[in-house]
């Protein structure tokens, strides 16, 4: 959407308000599937929901490439949003549940790696197709998005079901068979199954089937340790989009134009550098997440995002429109993306999924992701309007202040989870 919006605006004749609503609307549309994703995943299984998500993603990309009015484009964003909402909830749950404690940080981070590879490829497609006629270029930018879900669908055929979901449904033999495949030894598989069965037995299977008792426990009768867990999940999922980095990623061409960059091609070329930096620092974070731990990465990342976003705001406020100011603006944006990617963008979903107890994991993460997408939608659907009201530097100073609060929260409230089993998190949060 970052590059395509420039051409959609011209081809379809959209206003600024329509562009920002179209850009951010998918975050709101995702809420429809996010709210129900936990129940569906507990009822049908993690793999089945990923199949459903893939189908919607393919249909949404195709519909977007064929849209010819504001209404049809919004409908296409809705279809894509349904698939993205299911994937946002279920993919982190699946990755967390199938990973052993020793490498859970790395394996759970693979989702973020490939999401960011997709972001990089989208920037490349923006630049590659920008020279085509206006009515054709942006359609191809979206049309190529039909291809990746095909590979997801093929991969699902090779994936085992989550052993924790199988145990939760009473299918212990199937769960053991999966654990044997993904454990180093049969003995380890047996030990992991015993822990999972103990965790799954805390609630009757028929309650899992409805999902109603999970929401009641989350919202109405949480224990003291569960209250702490829910606070951490919801706060982290709030702070990530409230940092404003997603607005920078979606509206980076506008940010560069505010710094005096007049060439659309140059602005799109710089977005490729953004994608490359994001990818490199995600990979660096993956190498560090199981070595340093979740907490140090989050502390370093939140502090870095706050400082670099403030630097970006200062650059836009006093830099003018010279070539030097443009270069400093680009450097500041790259620094924000680097600080965000090494920890903030990487660790939050992993941390949220691993601290939630098995019986509440899908619904709890669904609630967290709903908060994430709602705030993200608010930020991205109002960025242009807020920038007009308080200036673009004012926007970024506001985002920097919010991220500074996030740093304080991480420092005060988040314990380290590195190396702990999923079934041990209640003990950690009892303290």
Short mmCIF file of C-alpha atoms in Angstrom, two decimals:
data_model
loop_
_atom_site.label_atom_id
_atom_site.label_comp_id
_atom_site.label_asym_id
_atom_site.label_seq_id
_atom_site.Cartn_x
_atom_site.Cartn_y
_atom_site.Cartn_z
CA UNK A 1 0.00 0.00 0.00
CA UNK A 2 2.95 2.33 0.69
CA UNK A 3 3.82 2.88 -2.98
CA UNK A 4 0.56 1.79 -4.61
CA UNK A 5 -1.46 4.52 -2.87
CA UNK A 6 0.39 7.18 -4.90
CA UNK A 7 -0.90 5.67 -8.15
CA UNK A 8 -4.35 4.62 -6.86
CA UNK A 9 -4.94 8.22 -5.84
CA UNK A 10 -4.30 9.39 -9.44
CA UNK A 11 -5.97 6.51 -11.30
CA UNK A 12 -9.16 6.14 -9.25
CA UNK A 13 -9.34 9.79 -8.18
CA UNK A 14 -9.30 9.40 -4.40
CA UNK A 15 -9.16 12.23 -1.86
CA UNK A 16 -6.64 12.40 1.00
CA UNK A 17 -9.32 11.23 3.43
CA UNK A 18 -10.20 8.24 1.23
CA UNK A 19 -6.52 7.31 0.87
CA UNK A 20 -5.88 7.24 4.62
CA UNK A 21 -9.10 5.30 5.30
CA UNK A 22 -8.28 2.80 2.54
CA UNK A 23 -4.73 2.44 3.85
CA UNK A 24 -5.65 1.86 7.46
CA UNK A 25 -9.02 0.16 7.05
CA UNK A 26 -7.61 -3.35 6.86
CA UNK A 27 -6.57 -3.10 10.51
CA UNK A 28 -10.21 -2.51 11.43
CA UNK A 29 -11.52 -5.18 9.05
CA UNK A 30 -9.12 -7.69 10.63
CA UNK A 31 -11.01 -7.36 13.92
CA UNK A 32 -13.87 -9.38 12.44
CA UNK A 33 -11.72 -12.51 12.12
CA UNK A 34 -9.37 -11.73 15.03
CA UNK A 35 -12.21 -11.81 17.55
CA UNK A 36 -13.38 -15.22 16.34
CA UNK A 37 -9.99 -16.69 15.44
CA UNK A 38 -9.32 -18.16 18.88
CA UNK A 39 -12.67 -19.97 19.01
CA UNK A 40 -12.30 -21.27 15.44
CA UNK A 41 -8.72 -22.40 16.08
CA UNK A 42 -9.77 -24.28 19.22
CA UNK A 43 -12.71 -25.85 17.41
CA UNK A 44 -11.19 -26.76 14.02
CA UNK A 45 -7.46 -26.84 14.74
CA UNK A 46 -4.58 -24.53 13.89
CA UNK A 47 -3.89 -25.98 10.42
CA UNK A 48 -7.50 -25.65 9.25
CA UNK A 49 -7.63 -21.97 10.18
CA UNK A 50 -4.40 -21.36 8.26
CA UNK A 51 -6.06 -22.90 5.18
CA UNK A 52 -9.00 -20.52 5.61
CA UNK A 53 -6.65 -17.56 6.03
CA UNK A 54 -4.73 -18.49 2.88
CA UNK A 55 -7.91 -18.63 0.81
CA UNK A 56 -8.97 -15.14 1.90
CA UNK A 57 -5.48 -13.70 1.28
CA UNK A 58 -5.43 -15.01 -2.29
CA UNK A 59 -8.95 -13.74 -3.01
CA UNK A 60 -8.19 -10.34 -1.48
CA UNK A 61 -5.02 -9.78 -3.51
CA UNK A 62 -6.85 -10.69 -6.71
CA UNK A 63 -9.85 -8.48 -5.90
CA UNK A 64 -7.57 -5.56 -5.07
CA UNK A 65 -5.81 -5.81 -8.43
CA UNK A 66 -9.18 -5.72 -10.25
CA UNK A 67 -10.78 -2.88 -8.24
CA UNK A 68 -11.86 0.21 -10.13
CA UNK A 69 -13.61 2.35 -7.51
CA UNK A 70 -13.27 3.34 -3.87
CA UNK A 71 -16.08 0.97 -2.89
CA UNK A 72 -14.63 -2.09 -4.65
CA UNK A 73 -11.17 -1.39 -3.23
CA UNK A 74 -12.61 -1.18 0.29
CA UNK A 75 -14.40 -4.49 -0.28
CA UNK A 76 -11.13 -6.07 -1.43
CA UNK A 77 -9.36 -4.74 1.67
CA UNK A 78 -12.11 -6.31 3.77
CA UNK A 79 -11.53 -9.74 2.19
CA UNK A 80 -7.77 -9.44 2.71
CA UNK A 81 -8.35 -8.27 6.27
CA UNK A 82 -10.33 -11.40 7.14
CA UNK A 83 -7.46 -13.63 6.02
CA UNK A 84 -4.82 -11.46 7.67
CA UNK A 85 -6.74 -11.47 10.96
CA UNK A 86 -6.91 -15.26 11.09
CA UNK A 87 -3.20 -15.51 10.24
CA UNK A 88 -2.17 -12.87 12.78
CA UNK A 89 -3.68 -14.86 15.64
CA UNK A 90 -3.18 -18.47 14.64
CA UNK A 91 0.30 -18.45 13.08
CA UNK A 92 2.06 -17.20 16.27
CA UNK A 93 0.04 -19.67 18.36
CA UNK A 94 0.99 -22.57 16.09
CA UNK A 95 4.68 -21.62 15.94
CA UNK A 96 4.87 -21.24 19.72
CA UNK A 97 3.07 -24.50 20.47
CA UNK A 98 5.19 -26.62 18.15
CA UNK A 99 8.60 -25.23 19.21
CA UNK A 100 10.81 -26.67 21.98
CA UNK A 101 11.78 -24.21 24.77
CA UNK A 102 15.47 -24.08 23.78
CA UNK A 103 14.76 -22.68 20.29
CA UNK A 104 11.26 -21.25 20.68
CA UNK A 105 12.46 -17.66 20.27
CA UNK A 106 14.14 -18.38 16.94
CA UNK A 107 11.43 -20.62 15.53
CA UNK A 108 8.62 -18.29 16.59
CA UNK A 109 10.52 -15.42 14.98
CA UNK A 110 10.48 -17.09 11.57
CA UNK A 111 6.98 -15.66 11.07
CA UNK A 112 8.33 -12.14 11.50
CA UNK A 113 11.26 -12.86 9.19
CA UNK A 114 9.03 -13.86 6.31
CA UNK A 115 6.47 -11.12 6.95
CA UNK A 116 9.31 -8.66 6.58
CA UNK A 117 10.61 -10.44 3.50
CA UNK A 118 7.12 -9.87 2.11
CA UNK A 119 7.34 -6.18 3.04
CA UNK A 120 10.69 -5.93 1.25
CA UNK A 121 9.31 -7.67 -1.85
CA UNK A 122 6.30 -5.33 -1.85
CA UNK A 123 8.64 -2.33 -1.86
CA UNK A 124 10.56 -3.92 -4.74
CA UNK A 125 7.32 -4.48 -6.66
CA UNK A 126 6.31 -0.85 -6.02
CA UNK A 127 9.55 0.34 -7.58
CA UNK A 128 9.61 -2.26 -10.38
CA UNK A 129 6.08 -1.49 -11.62
CA UNK A 130 6.14 2.28 -10.98
CA UNK A 131 7.28 2.99 -14.56
CA UNK A 132 4.23 1.32 -16.13
CA UNK A 133 1.09 3.24 -17.10
CA UNK A 134 -0.73 4.48 -14.00
CA UNK A 135 -3.82 2.30 -14.51
CA UNK A 136 -1.69 -0.87 -14.83
CA UNK A 137 1.30 -0.49 -12.46
CA UNK A 138 -0.51 -0.51 -9.10
CA UNK A 139 -2.71 -3.43 -10.21
CA UNK A 140 0.37 -5.55 -10.84
CA UNK A 141 1.75 -4.51 -7.45
CA UNK A 142 -1.26 -6.23 -5.91
CA UNK A 143 -1.66 -8.98 -8.50
CA UNK A 144 1.69 -10.57 -7.64
CA UNK A 145 0.37 -10.93 -4.09
CA UNK A 146 -1.73 -13.87 -5.28
CA UNK A 147 1.42 -16.00 -5.63
CA UNK A 148 2.82 -16.27 -2.04
CA UNK A 149 -0.34 -17.82 -0.53
CA UNK A 150 0.03 -20.68 -3.03
CA UNK A 151 3.30 -21.63 -1.32
CA UNK A 152 1.63 -21.31 2.09
CA UNK A 153 -1.09 -23.73 0.98
CA UNK A 154 1.53 -26.22 -0.24
CA UNK A 155 3.44 -25.92 3.04
CA UNK A 156 0.35 -26.62 5.13
CA UNK A 157 0.12 -30.08 3.53
CA UNK A 158 3.47 -30.96 5.15
CA UNK A 159 2.74 -29.45 8.56
CA UNK A 160 1.65 -31.54 11.58
CA UNK A 161 -1.18 -30.29 13.76
CA UNK A 162 -0.21 -28.56 17.01
CA UNK A 163 0.46 -31.27 19.65
CA UNK A 164 -0.98 -29.02 22.32
CA UNK A 165 -4.26 -28.63 20.41
CA UNK A 166 -4.39 -32.41 19.88
CA UNK A 167 -3.86 -33.02 23.60
CA UNK A 168 -6.48 -30.41 24.47
CA UNK A 169 -8.94 -32.41 22.33
CA UNK A 170 -8.01 -35.67 24.06
CA UNK A 171 -6.05 -37.05 21.06
CA UNK A 172 -2.99 -37.99 23.11
CA UNK A 173 -1.67 -40.66 20.72
CA UNK A 174 -1.69 -38.19 17.83
CA UNK A 175 -0.05 -35.55 20.02
CA UNK A 176 2.69 -38.00 21.01
CA UNK A 177 3.32 -38.90 17.36
CA UNK A 178 3.82 -35.22 16.51
CA UNK A 179 6.09 -34.66 19.52
CA UNK A 180 8.27 -37.61 18.49
CA UNK A 181 8.76 -35.88 15.10
CA UNK A 182 9.74 -32.54 16.62
CA UNK A 183 11.73 -33.68 19.69
CA UNK A 184 15.33 -34.83 19.91
CA UNK A 185 14.48 -38.14 21.61
CA UNK A 186 11.36 -40.23 22.37
CA UNK A 187 12.03 -39.64 26.07
CA UNK A 188 11.87 -35.88 25.56
CA UNK A 189 8.63 -36.33 23.60
CA UNK A 190 7.12 -38.27 26.48
CA UNK A 191 8.10 -35.63 29.03
CA UNK A 192 6.70 -32.83 26.88
CA UNK A 193 3.44 -34.75 26.42
CA UNK A 194 3.11 -35.25 30.19
CA UNK A 195 3.49 -31.49 30.76
CA UNK A 196 1.00 -30.70 28.02
CA UNK A 197 -1.57 -33.18 29.36
CA UNK A 198 -1.28 -31.68 32.81
CA UNK A 199 -1.84 -28.17 31.46
CA UNK A 200 -4.70 -29.26 29.20
CA UNK A 201 -6.46 -31.08 32.03
CA UNK A 202 -6.97 -27.88 33.99
CA UNK A 203 -10.23 -27.29 32.11
CA UNK A 204 -12.74 -29.89 30.88
CA UNK A 205 -12.49 -30.59 27.09
CA UNK A 206 -16.11 -29.62 26.50
CA UNK A 207 -15.36 -26.14 27.79
CA UNK A 208 -12.54 -25.83 25.29
CA UNK A 209 -14.92 -26.76 22.51
CA UNK A 210 -17.18 -23.79 23.16
CA UNK A 211 -14.49 -21.27 23.98
CA UNK A 212 -17.01 -19.44 26.21
CA UNK A 213 -15.35 -20.39 29.47
CA UNK A 214 -12.01 -19.14 28.16
CA UNK A 215 -13.41 -15.64 27.63
CA UNK A 216 -15.09 -15.73 31.05
CA UNK A 217 -11.82 -16.66 32.72
CA UNK A 218 -9.92 -14.00 30.78
CA UNK A 219 -12.37 -11.16 31.41
CA UNK A 220 -14.41 -12.00 34.50
CA UNK A 221 -12.50 -14.37 36.79
CA UNK A 222 -8.75 -14.08 36.14
CA UNK A 223 -6.39 -15.16 38.88
CA UNK A 224 -3.71 -12.78 40.15
CA UNK A 225 -1.04 -14.33 37.90
CA UNK A 226 -3.41 -14.32 34.91
CA UNK A 227 -4.18 -10.65 35.52
CA UNK A 228 -0.47 -9.90 35.27
CA UNK A 229 -0.20 -11.96 32.08
CA UNK A 230 -3.20 -10.24 30.47
CA UNK A 231 -1.83 -6.81 31.41
CA UNK A 232 1.51 -7.62 29.75
CA UNK A 233 -0.11 -8.99 26.58
CA UNK A 234 -2.57 -6.10 26.11
CA UNK A 235 -0.04 -3.40 26.97
CA UNK A 236 2.62 -4.76 24.60
CA UNK A 237 0.09 -5.14 21.80
CA UNK A 238 -1.05 -1.55 22.41
CA UNK A 239 2.40 0.01 22.50
CA UNK A 240 3.71 -1.56 19.27
CA UNK A 241 1.29 0.24 16.90
CA UNK A 242 1.10 3.31 19.14
CA UNK A 243 4.81 3.84 18.48
CA UNK A 244 3.84 5.07 15.00
CA UNK A 245 6.38 2.94 13.13
CA UNK A 246 3.65 1.38 10.99
CA UNK A 247 2.63 4.88 9.90
CA UNK A 248 6.23 5.52 8.88
CA UNK A 249 6.30 2.29 6.86
CA UNK A 250 2.96 2.97 5.14
CA UNK A 251 3.49 6.68 4.50
CA UNK A 252 7.26 6.83 4.03
CA UNK A 253 6.96 8.40 0.54
CA UNK A 254 4.92 11.21 2.09
CA UNK A 255 7.48 11.62 4.88
CA UNK A 256 10.28 11.94 2.32
CA UNK A 257 8.26 14.45 0.32
CA UNK A 258 7.76 16.47 3.50
CA UNK A 259 11.56 16.57 3.75
CA UNK A 260 11.77 18.03 0.24
CA UNK A 261 12.16 14.90 -1.91
CA UNK A 262 10.17 15.66 -5.07
CA UNK A 263 10.85 12.54 -7.14
CA UNK A 264 8.35 9.71 -6.67
CA UNK A 265 10.83 7.20 -8.12
CA UNK A 266 13.49 8.29 -5.63
CA UNK A 267 11.05 7.99 -2.71
CA UNK A 268 10.06 4.47 -3.82
CA UNK A 269 13.72 3.49 -4.22
CA UNK A 270 14.41 4.56 -0.64
CA UNK A 271 11.53 2.35 0.57
CA UNK A 272 13.51 -0.65 -0.74
CA UNK A 273 16.34 0.40 1.57
CA UNK A 274 13.80 0.53 4.41
CA UNK A 275 12.71 -3.03 3.64
CA UNK A 276 16.32 -4.23 3.47
CA UNK A 277 17.24 -2.61 6.80
CA UNK A 278 14.10 -4.04 8.39
CA UNK A 279 14.97 -7.52 7.15
CA UNK A 280 18.61 -7.35 8.30
CA UNK A 281 17.74 -6.21 11.82
CA UNK A 282 14.95 -8.76 12.14
CA UNK A 283 17.57 -11.44 11.38
CA UNK A 284 19.90 -9.89 13.97
CA UNK A 285 17.10 -9.98 16.52
CA UNK A 286 16.43 -13.65 15.74
CA UNK A 287 20.07 -14.45 16.52
CA UNK A 288 19.82 -12.62 19.84
CA UNK A 289 16.36 -13.52 21.13
CA UNK A 290 17.34 -16.92 22.59
CA UNK A 291 20.82 -15.72 23.59
CA UNK A 292 20.12 -12.41 25.29
CA UNK A 293 16.46 -13.03 26.11
CA UNK A 294 13.21 -11.22 25.40
CA UNK A 295 13.48 -8.52 28.06
CA UNK A 296 16.90 -7.04 27.08
CA UNK A 297 15.86 -6.88 23.41
CA UNK A 298 12.60 -5.12 24.25
CA UNK A 299 14.36 -2.61 26.50
CA UNK A 300 16.99 -1.80 23.87
CA UNK A 301 14.41 -1.64 21.09
CA UNK A 302 11.89 0.62 22.85
CA UNK A 303 14.64 3.00 23.95
CA UNK A 304 16.04 3.06 20.41
CA UNK A 305 12.65 3.70 18.78
CA UNK A 306 11.89 6.55 21.18
CA UNK A 307 15.25 8.23 20.54
CA UNK A 308 15.30 7.80 16.76
CA UNK A 309 11.65 8.87 16.30
CA UNK A 310 12.39 12.03 18.26
CA UNK A 311 15.44 12.58 16.02
CA UNK A 312 13.25 12.17 12.92
CA UNK A 313 10.78 14.73 14.27
CA UNK A 314 13.59 17.17 14.99
CA UNK A 315 15.02 16.68 11.49
CA UNK A 316 11.67 17.46 9.85
CA UNK A 317 11.15 20.46 12.13
CA UNK A 318 14.46 22.24 11.49
CA UNK A 319 16.04 20.58 8.45
CA UNK A 320 14.44 22.49 5.60
CA UNK A 321 14.36 21.04 2.07
CA UNK A 322 18.08 20.80 1.24
CA UNK A 323 19.81 17.66 -0.02
CA UNK A 324 21.53 17.32 3.37
CA UNK A 325 18.18 17.51 5.18
CA UNK A 326 16.75 14.83 2.88
CA UNK A 327 19.71 12.55 3.55
CA UNK A 328 19.39 13.06 7.31
CA UNK A 329 15.66 12.34 7.10
CA UNK A 330 16.30 9.09 5.25
CA UNK A 331 18.97 8.12 7.80
CA UNK A 332 16.58 8.88 10.67
CA UNK A 333 13.82 6.74 9.14
CA UNK A 334 16.27 3.86 8.62
CA UNK A 335 17.40 4.20 12.24
CA UNK A 336 13.79 4.06 13.49
CA UNK A 337 13.13 0.94 11.42
CA UNK A 338 16.37 -0.71 12.61
CA UNK A 339 15.62 -0.07 16.30
CA UNK A 340 12.04 -1.26 15.87
CA UNK A 341 12.92 -4.42 13.95
CA UNK A 342 15.64 -5.78 16.21
CA UNK A 343 13.28 -6.28 19.14
CA UNK A 344 9.94 -4.51 19.22
CA UNK A 345 8.58 -5.95 15.97
CA UNK A 346 10.10 -9.34 16.66
CA UNK A 347 9.58 -10.23 20.30
CA UNK A 348 6.09 -8.99 21.19
CA UNK A 349 4.06 -11.71 19.46
CA UNK A 350 6.42 -14.43 20.66
CA UNK A 351 6.28 -13.13 24.24
CA UNK A 352 2.50 -12.73 24.16
CA UNK A 353 1.90 -16.25 22.85
CA UNK A 354 4.32 -17.99 25.21
CA UNK A 355 3.15 -16.44 28.50
CA UNK A 356 -0.55 -17.23 27.97
CA UNK A 357 -1.68 -20.59 29.43
CA UNK A 358 -2.67 -23.31 26.95
CA UNK A 359 -6.39 -23.22 27.75
CA UNK A 360 -6.51 -19.47 27.02
CA UNK A 361 -3.76 -19.03 24.44
CA UNK A 362 -5.81 -18.65 21.26
CA UNK A 363 -8.44 -16.36 22.81
CA UNK A 364 -5.90 -14.37 24.81
CA UNK A 365 -3.68 -13.73 21.82
CA UNK A 366 -6.81 -12.90 19.80
CA UNK A 367 -7.69 -10.21 22.36
CA UNK A 368 -4.14 -8.84 22.21
CA UNK A 369 -4.04 -8.77 18.43
CA UNK A 370 -7.46 -7.09 18.37
CA UNK A 371 -6.05 -4.27 20.51
CA UNK A 372 -2.99 -4.15 18.25
CA UNK A 373 -5.00 -3.85 15.05
CA UNK A 374 -7.51 -1.38 16.51
CA UNK A 375 -4.73 0.99 17.59
CA UNK A 376 -2.88 0.42 14.32
CA UNK A 377 -6.04 1.28 12.39
CA UNK A 378 -6.50 4.43 14.45
CA UNK A 379 -2.90 5.52 13.83
CA UNK A 380 -2.79 4.75 10.10
CA UNK A 381 -6.30 6.07 9.33
CA UNK A 382 -5.60 9.42 11.00
CA UNK A 383 -1.91 10.03 10.16
CA UNK A 384 -2.50 12.52 7.33
CA UNK A 385 -5.21 14.36 9.27
CA UNK A 386 -3.17 14.51 12.50
CA UNK A 387 -0.09 15.65 10.57
CA UNK A 388 -2.17 18.45 9.05
CA UNK A 389 -3.41 19.43 12.51
CA UNK A 390 -0.20 19.31 14.59
CA UNK A 391 2.41 19.06 11.77
CA UNK A 392 4.33 15.94 10.83
CA UNK A 393 7.15 16.65 13.33
CA UNK A 394 4.48 16.99 16.02
CA UNK A 395 3.17 13.52 15.09
CA UNK A 396 6.57 11.95 15.52
CA UNK A 397 7.28 13.73 18.82
CA UNK A 398 3.98 12.26 20.07
CA UNK A 399 4.96 8.76 18.92
CA UNK A 400 8.37 9.11 20.61
CA UNK A 401 6.69 10.03 23.92
CA UNK A 402 4.41 6.98 23.75
CA UNK A 403 7.39 4.70 23.09
CA UNK A 404 9.22 6.17 26.10
CA UNK A 405 6.25 5.10 28.23
CA UNK A 406 6.51 1.64 26.65
CA UNK A 407 10.16 1.44 27.76
CA UNK A 408 9.13 2.24 31.34
CA UNK A 409 6.43 -0.45 31.24
CA UNK A 410 8.81 -3.13 29.94
CA UNK A 411 11.36 -2.21 32.61
CA UNK A 412 8.82 -2.31 35.45
CA UNK A 413 6.52 -5.20 34.52
CA UNK A 414 8.03 -7.80 32.19
CA UNK A 415 9.89 -10.85 33.54
CA UNK A 416 12.28 -12.86 31.37
CA UNK A 417 10.84 -16.02 29.74
CA UNK A 418 13.91 -17.34 27.92
CA UNK A 419 14.37 -21.09 28.31
CA UNK A 420 11.18 -21.69 30.31
CA UNK A 421 8.58 -24.23 29.21
CA UNK A 422 5.15 -22.92 28.22
CA UNK A 423 3.62 -24.85 31.10
CA UNK A 424 5.87 -22.99 33.58
CA UNK A 425 4.63 -19.47 32.89
CA UNK A 426 1.97 -19.43 35.64
CA UNK A 427 4.72 -20.04 38.18
CA UNK A 428 6.78 -17.17 36.75
CA UNK A 429 3.86 -14.71 36.94
CA UNK A 430 2.85 -15.82 40.44
CA UNK A 431 5.83 -13.82 41.71
#
